[in-house]
Short mmCIF file of C-alpha atoms in Angstrom, two decimals:
data_model
loop_
_atom_site.label_atom_id
_atom_site.label_comp_id
_atom_site.label_asym_id
_atom_site.label_seq_id
_atom_site.Cartn_x
_atom_site.Cartn_y
_atom_site.Cartn_z
CA VAL A 44 17.92 0.67 2.59
CA GLN A 45 18.28 -2.98 1.59
CA TYR A 46 14.93 -4.22 2.84
CA ILE A 47 12.78 -1.70 0.95
CA TYR A 48 11.96 -1.91 -2.76
CA LEU A 49 10.21 0.62 -5.00
CA ILE A 50 8.25 -0.89 -7.86
CA LYS A 51 6.58 1.06 -10.66
CA THR A 52 3.19 -0.61 -11.12
CA GLY A 53 1.71 1.72 -13.70
CA GLU A 54 1.66 5.16 -15.22
CA LYS A 55 -0.97 7.61 -16.38
CA GLU A 56 -0.34 11.15 -17.61
CA LYS A 57 3.39 10.52 -16.80
CA LYS A 58 2.65 10.29 -13.06
CA ASN A 59 3.66 6.96 -11.60
CA LEU A 60 1.69 4.64 -9.38
CA ASP A 61 4.49 3.41 -7.14
CA LEU A 62 4.46 0.43 -4.81
CA VAL A 63 6.77 0.26 -1.80
CA SER A 64 7.49 -3.31 -0.74
CA THR A 65 9.53 -4.83 2.08
CA ASN A 66 11.40 -8.14 1.86
CA LEU A 67 10.13 -9.56 -1.43
CA ARG A 68 11.39 -13.08 -0.57
CA PRO A 69 10.89 -14.61 -4.03
CA GLY A 70 9.71 -18.20 -3.80
CA ALA A 71 9.18 -18.13 -0.03
CA GLU A 72 5.84 -18.26 1.75
CA GLN A 73 4.68 -14.74 2.57
CA LYS A 74 2.27 -13.13 5.00
CA VAL A 75 1.35 -9.82 3.39
CA VAL A 76 -0.01 -6.55 4.76
CA PHE A 77 -1.27 -4.38 1.88
CA ILE A 78 -1.77 -0.67 2.56
CA THR A 79 -3.19 1.97 0.21
CA ALA A 80 -3.65 5.72 0.66
CA ARG A 81 -4.77 8.91 -1.07
CA VAL A 82 -7.43 7.42 -3.31
CA HIS A 83 -9.27 10.69 -2.56
CA PRO A 84 -6.81 13.45 -3.51
CA GLY A 85 -8.00 16.06 -1.01
CA GLU A 86 -7.48 13.80 2.00
CA THR A 87 -3.91 14.94 2.66
CA PRO A 88 -3.73 13.57 6.24
CA SER A 89 -3.80 10.08 4.76
CA SER A 90 -0.42 10.79 3.14
CA PHE A 91 1.05 11.90 6.47
CA VAL A 92 -0.18 8.70 8.12
CA CYS A 93 1.23 6.63 5.26
CA GLN A 94 4.56 8.46 5.53
CA GLY A 95 4.66 7.66 9.25
CA ILE A 96 4.11 3.97 8.49
CA ILE A 97 6.89 3.89 5.90
CA ASP A 98 9.29 5.84 8.12
CA PHE A 99 8.66 3.40 10.96
CA LEU A 100 9.13 0.32 8.77
CA VAL A 101 12.54 1.50 7.53
CA SER A 102 13.69 2.51 11.02
CA HIS A 103 15.94 0.62 13.41
CA HIS A 104 13.17 0.25 15.98
CA PRO A 105 13.16 -3.35 17.29
CA ILE A 106 9.45 -3.77 16.54
CA ALA A 107 10.03 -2.57 12.97
CA LYS A 108 12.72 -5.23 12.59
CA VAL A 109 10.38 -7.94 13.88
CA LEU A 110 7.70 -6.81 11.44
CA ARG A 111 10.15 -6.89 8.52
CA ASP A 112 11.36 -10.34 9.53
CA HIS A 113 7.90 -11.89 9.69
CA LEU A 114 5.71 -9.92 7.27
CA VAL A 115 5.86 -8.49 3.77
CA PHE A 116 4.44 -4.97 3.55
CA LYS A 117 3.21 -3.65 0.21
CA ILE A 118 2.25 0.02 0.25
CA ALA A 119 0.69 2.08 -2.54
CA PRO A 120 1.07 5.59 -1.04
CA MET A 121 -0.94 7.42 -3.70
CA LEU A 122 -3.73 5.60 -5.56
CA ASN A 123 -4.89 8.75 -7.35
CA PRO A 124 -1.78 10.64 -8.53
CA ASP A 125 -3.64 12.42 -11.35
CA GLY A 126 -6.27 13.75 -8.98
CA VAL A 127 -3.61 14.97 -6.56
CA TYR A 128 -1.69 16.69 -9.36
CA LEU A 129 -4.85 18.42 -10.63
CA GLY A 130 -5.91 19.55 -7.16
CA ASN A 131 -9.14 17.55 -7.17
CA TYR A 132 -10.81 16.84 -3.85
CA ARG A 133 -12.36 13.43 -4.48
CA CYS A 134 -12.24 12.40 -8.12
CA SER A 135 -9.70 11.23 -10.68
CA LEU A 136 -8.56 12.85 -13.93
CA LEU A 137 -11.76 11.64 -15.65
CA GLY A 138 -14.06 12.60 -12.78
CA PHE A 139 -14.46 9.17 -11.16
CA ASP A 140 -14.52 8.45 -7.44
CA LEU A 141 -12.04 5.57 -7.66
CA ASN A 142 -13.15 4.19 -4.31
CA ARG A 143 -16.47 3.20 -5.83
CA HIS A 144 -15.03 1.18 -8.74
CA TRP A 145 -13.14 -1.69 -7.11
CA ALA A 146 -15.65 -4.27 -8.40
CA ASN A 147 -14.91 -3.65 -12.08
CA PRO A 148 -12.14 -1.08 -12.68
CA SER A 149 -11.35 -0.22 -16.27
CA PRO A 150 -7.68 -0.22 -17.36
CA TRP A 151 -8.50 2.91 -19.37
CA ALA A 152 -10.76 4.85 -16.98
CA HIS A 153 -9.33 3.67 -13.64
CA PRO A 154 -5.78 2.50 -14.51
CA THR A 155 -4.21 2.81 -11.06
CA LEU A 156 -7.07 0.98 -9.39
CA HIS A 157 -7.03 -1.69 -12.08
CA GLY A 158 -3.30 -2.27 -11.57
CA VAL A 159 -3.55 -2.57 -7.79
CA LYS A 160 -6.57 -4.87 -7.98
CA GLU A 161 -4.79 -7.15 -10.46
CA LEU A 162 -1.79 -7.33 -8.14
CA ILE A 163 -3.97 -8.22 -5.15
CA ILE A 164 -5.82 -10.91 -7.12
CA ASP A 165 -2.48 -12.37 -8.28
CA MET A 166 -1.38 -12.58 -4.65
CA TYR A 167 -4.71 -14.11 -3.64
CA ASN A 168 -4.30 -16.84 -6.27
CA ASN A 169 -0.71 -17.59 -5.23
CA PRO A 170 -0.71 -20.53 -2.76
CA LYS A 171 2.50 -19.24 -1.18
CA ILE A 172 1.00 -15.85 -0.28
CA ASN A 173 -1.48 -15.16 2.50
CA LEU A 174 -2.88 -11.63 2.39
CA GLU A 175 -3.37 -11.05 6.12
CA PHE A 176 -4.47 -7.39 6.13
CA TYR A 177 -5.73 -4.81 3.68
CA ILE A 178 -5.90 -1.27 5.11
CA ASP A 179 -7.06 1.72 3.05
CA ILE A 180 -6.11 5.05 4.66
CA HIS A 181 -8.46 8.04 4.42
CA ALA A 182 -9.11 11.36 6.16
CA HIS A 183 -12.51 12.41 7.52
CA SER A 184 -13.82 15.97 7.17
CA THR A 185 -16.41 15.98 9.98
CA MET A 186 -15.51 13.43 12.67
CA MET A 187 -12.80 13.62 15.33
CA ASN A 188 -10.04 11.13 16.18
CA GLY A 189 -8.85 8.14 14.24
CA PHE A 190 -11.30 5.28 13.67
CA MET A 191 -12.04 2.40 11.34
CA TYR A 192 -14.74 0.99 9.11
CA GLY A 193 -14.92 -2.80 8.98
CA ASN A 194 -17.13 -5.42 7.36
CA ILE A 195 -20.07 -7.41 8.67
CA PHE A 196 -20.21 -11.16 8.02
CA GLU A 197 -22.92 -13.76 8.52
CA ASP A 198 -20.39 -15.90 10.39
CA GLU A 199 -20.50 -14.50 13.94
CA GLU A 200 -17.04 -15.83 14.83
CA ARG A 201 -15.50 -14.15 11.77
CA PHE A 202 -17.25 -10.90 12.59
CA GLN A 203 -15.94 -10.97 16.15
CA ARG A 204 -12.40 -11.54 14.88
CA GLN A 205 -12.72 -8.46 12.67
CA ALA A 206 -13.31 -6.35 15.78
CA VAL A 207 -10.10 -7.42 17.55
CA PHE A 208 -7.67 -5.21 15.61
CA PRO A 209 -9.61 -1.92 16.13
CA LYS A 210 -9.95 -2.78 19.82
CA LEU A 211 -6.18 -3.23 20.09
CA LEU A 212 -5.66 0.14 18.40
CA CYS A 213 -8.04 1.79 20.84
CA GLN A 214 -6.11 0.34 23.78
CA ASN A 215 -2.73 1.50 22.48
CA ALA A 216 -3.25 4.67 20.40
CA GLU A 217 -4.52 7.65 22.37
CA ASP A 218 -6.08 9.27 19.31
CA PHE A 219 -8.00 6.18 18.15
CA SER A 220 -11.71 5.92 18.97
CA TYR A 221 -13.40 2.53 19.03
CA SER A 222 -16.75 4.20 19.73
CA SER A 223 -16.51 5.91 16.32
CA THR A 224 -15.50 2.66 14.62
CA SER A 225 -18.32 0.92 12.77
CA PHE A 226 -18.91 -2.30 10.84
CA ASN A 227 -21.33 -2.27 7.93
CA ARG A 228 -22.20 -3.51 4.47
CA ASP A 229 -24.07 -0.49 3.15
CA ALA A 230 -24.94 -0.75 -0.54
CA VAL A 231 -23.41 2.68 -1.24
CA LYS A 232 -20.04 1.36 0.00
CA ALA A 233 -20.11 -1.78 -2.17
CA GLY A 234 -17.47 -0.46 -4.58
CA THR A 235 -14.93 0.46 -1.92
CA GLY A 236 -11.69 -1.44 -1.44
CA ARG A 237 -12.65 -2.50 2.05
CA ARG A 238 -16.03 -3.90 0.98
CA PHE A 239 -14.92 -5.52 -2.28
CA LEU A 240 -11.81 -7.20 -0.90
CA GLY A 241 -13.65 -8.22 2.25
CA GLY A 242 -15.99 -10.22 0.02
CA LEU A 243 -13.26 -11.57 -2.26
CA LEU A 244 -10.59 -12.71 0.19
CA ASN A 245 -10.88 -15.70 2.50
CA ASP A 246 -11.88 -15.58 6.15
CA THR A 247 -8.29 -15.29 7.39
CA SER A 248 -7.94 -11.84 5.80
CA TYR A 249 -8.87 -8.59 7.54
CA CYS A 250 -9.97 -5.57 5.49
CA TYR A 251 -10.43 -2.11 6.95
CA THR A 252 -10.74 1.56 6.10
CA LEU A 253 -8.64 3.64 8.49
CA GLU A 254 -9.90 7.20 8.90
CA VAL A 255 -8.06 10.07 10.58
CA SER A 256 -9.70 13.42 11.25
CA PHE A 257 -8.76 16.52 9.29
CA TYR A 258 -9.01 18.45 12.53
CA SER A 259 -8.46 17.12 16.02
CA TYR A 260 -8.68 14.25 18.44
CA ILE A 261 -10.16 14.24 21.92
CA LEU A 262 -8.45 12.27 24.67
CA ALA A 263 -10.51 10.24 27.11
CA GLY A 264 -11.55 12.43 30.01
CA ALA A 265 -10.04 15.58 28.49
CA ALA A 266 -12.21 18.46 27.29
CA PRO A 267 -9.88 20.37 24.92
CA ALA A 268 -9.45 18.93 21.44
CA VAL A 269 -5.87 18.26 20.34
CA PRO A 270 -5.20 19.46 16.77
CA TYR A 271 -3.87 16.94 14.29
CA THR A 272 -0.63 18.27 12.85
CA GLU A 273 1.56 16.75 10.17
CA GLU A 274 3.98 15.61 12.86
CA ALA A 275 1.19 14.08 14.96
CA CYS A 276 -0.11 12.05 12.01
CA ILE A 277 3.38 10.79 11.20
CA LEU A 278 4.35 9.91 14.78
CA LEU A 279 1.12 8.40 16.11
CA LYS A 280 0.27 5.95 13.36
CA PRO A 281 3.24 3.54 13.70
CA ILE A 282 1.18 2.15 16.59
CA LEU A 283 -1.05 0.74 13.83
CA LEU A 284 1.76 -1.58 12.77
CA GLN A 285 2.70 -2.81 16.20
CA HIS A 286 -0.56 -4.77 16.45
CA THR A 287 -0.78 -6.33 12.98
#
């Protein structure tokens, strides 16, 4: 497919950290959507969601074409390949929760995180690139439905703008719950991608954690829970892209 590129951004224990990118457009001004997944190895639904996003972006759907024409998508489908290979649930090869080390990742101890952070900072410092969205995909072991975590800002207008995207998802994705979505700046979350990049990037950037349940989602007004299957994760999440 001509509009998709696979870039090897790093390697550890001979397992690559790959980056999928659409329409590199060297030298042109770019509006970028950066998506990461599987920083916690045991959260397998995040990979299914990420696969659904990639499948949609490479499809012939007219909305996918519009997205490719106007945005550059950069996707790191597996931030913790060593942890996945070893069968870990949350940590890396060396026992670190990578999603608590965004503030100061070590190239030795957290090489994949270090590489992705350096790439994002390079884009941030490039006057021709505007990083519009950062979305980190996770799976939740206790809550139902899909939902998001966002950031709180002192600027009320900026905070209100952060809430628009989750509201659009709630209106258009039957499995997404705005009531479960929350905005916070808890100290224990300070090292996460969503929190760190939300503080680093300018006020035109939107940073979120997208969570999808391990189990089920409940439709409005319907009592029975609908199980999340691999197919459901892959098919439902392209709605995420249609409102970026």
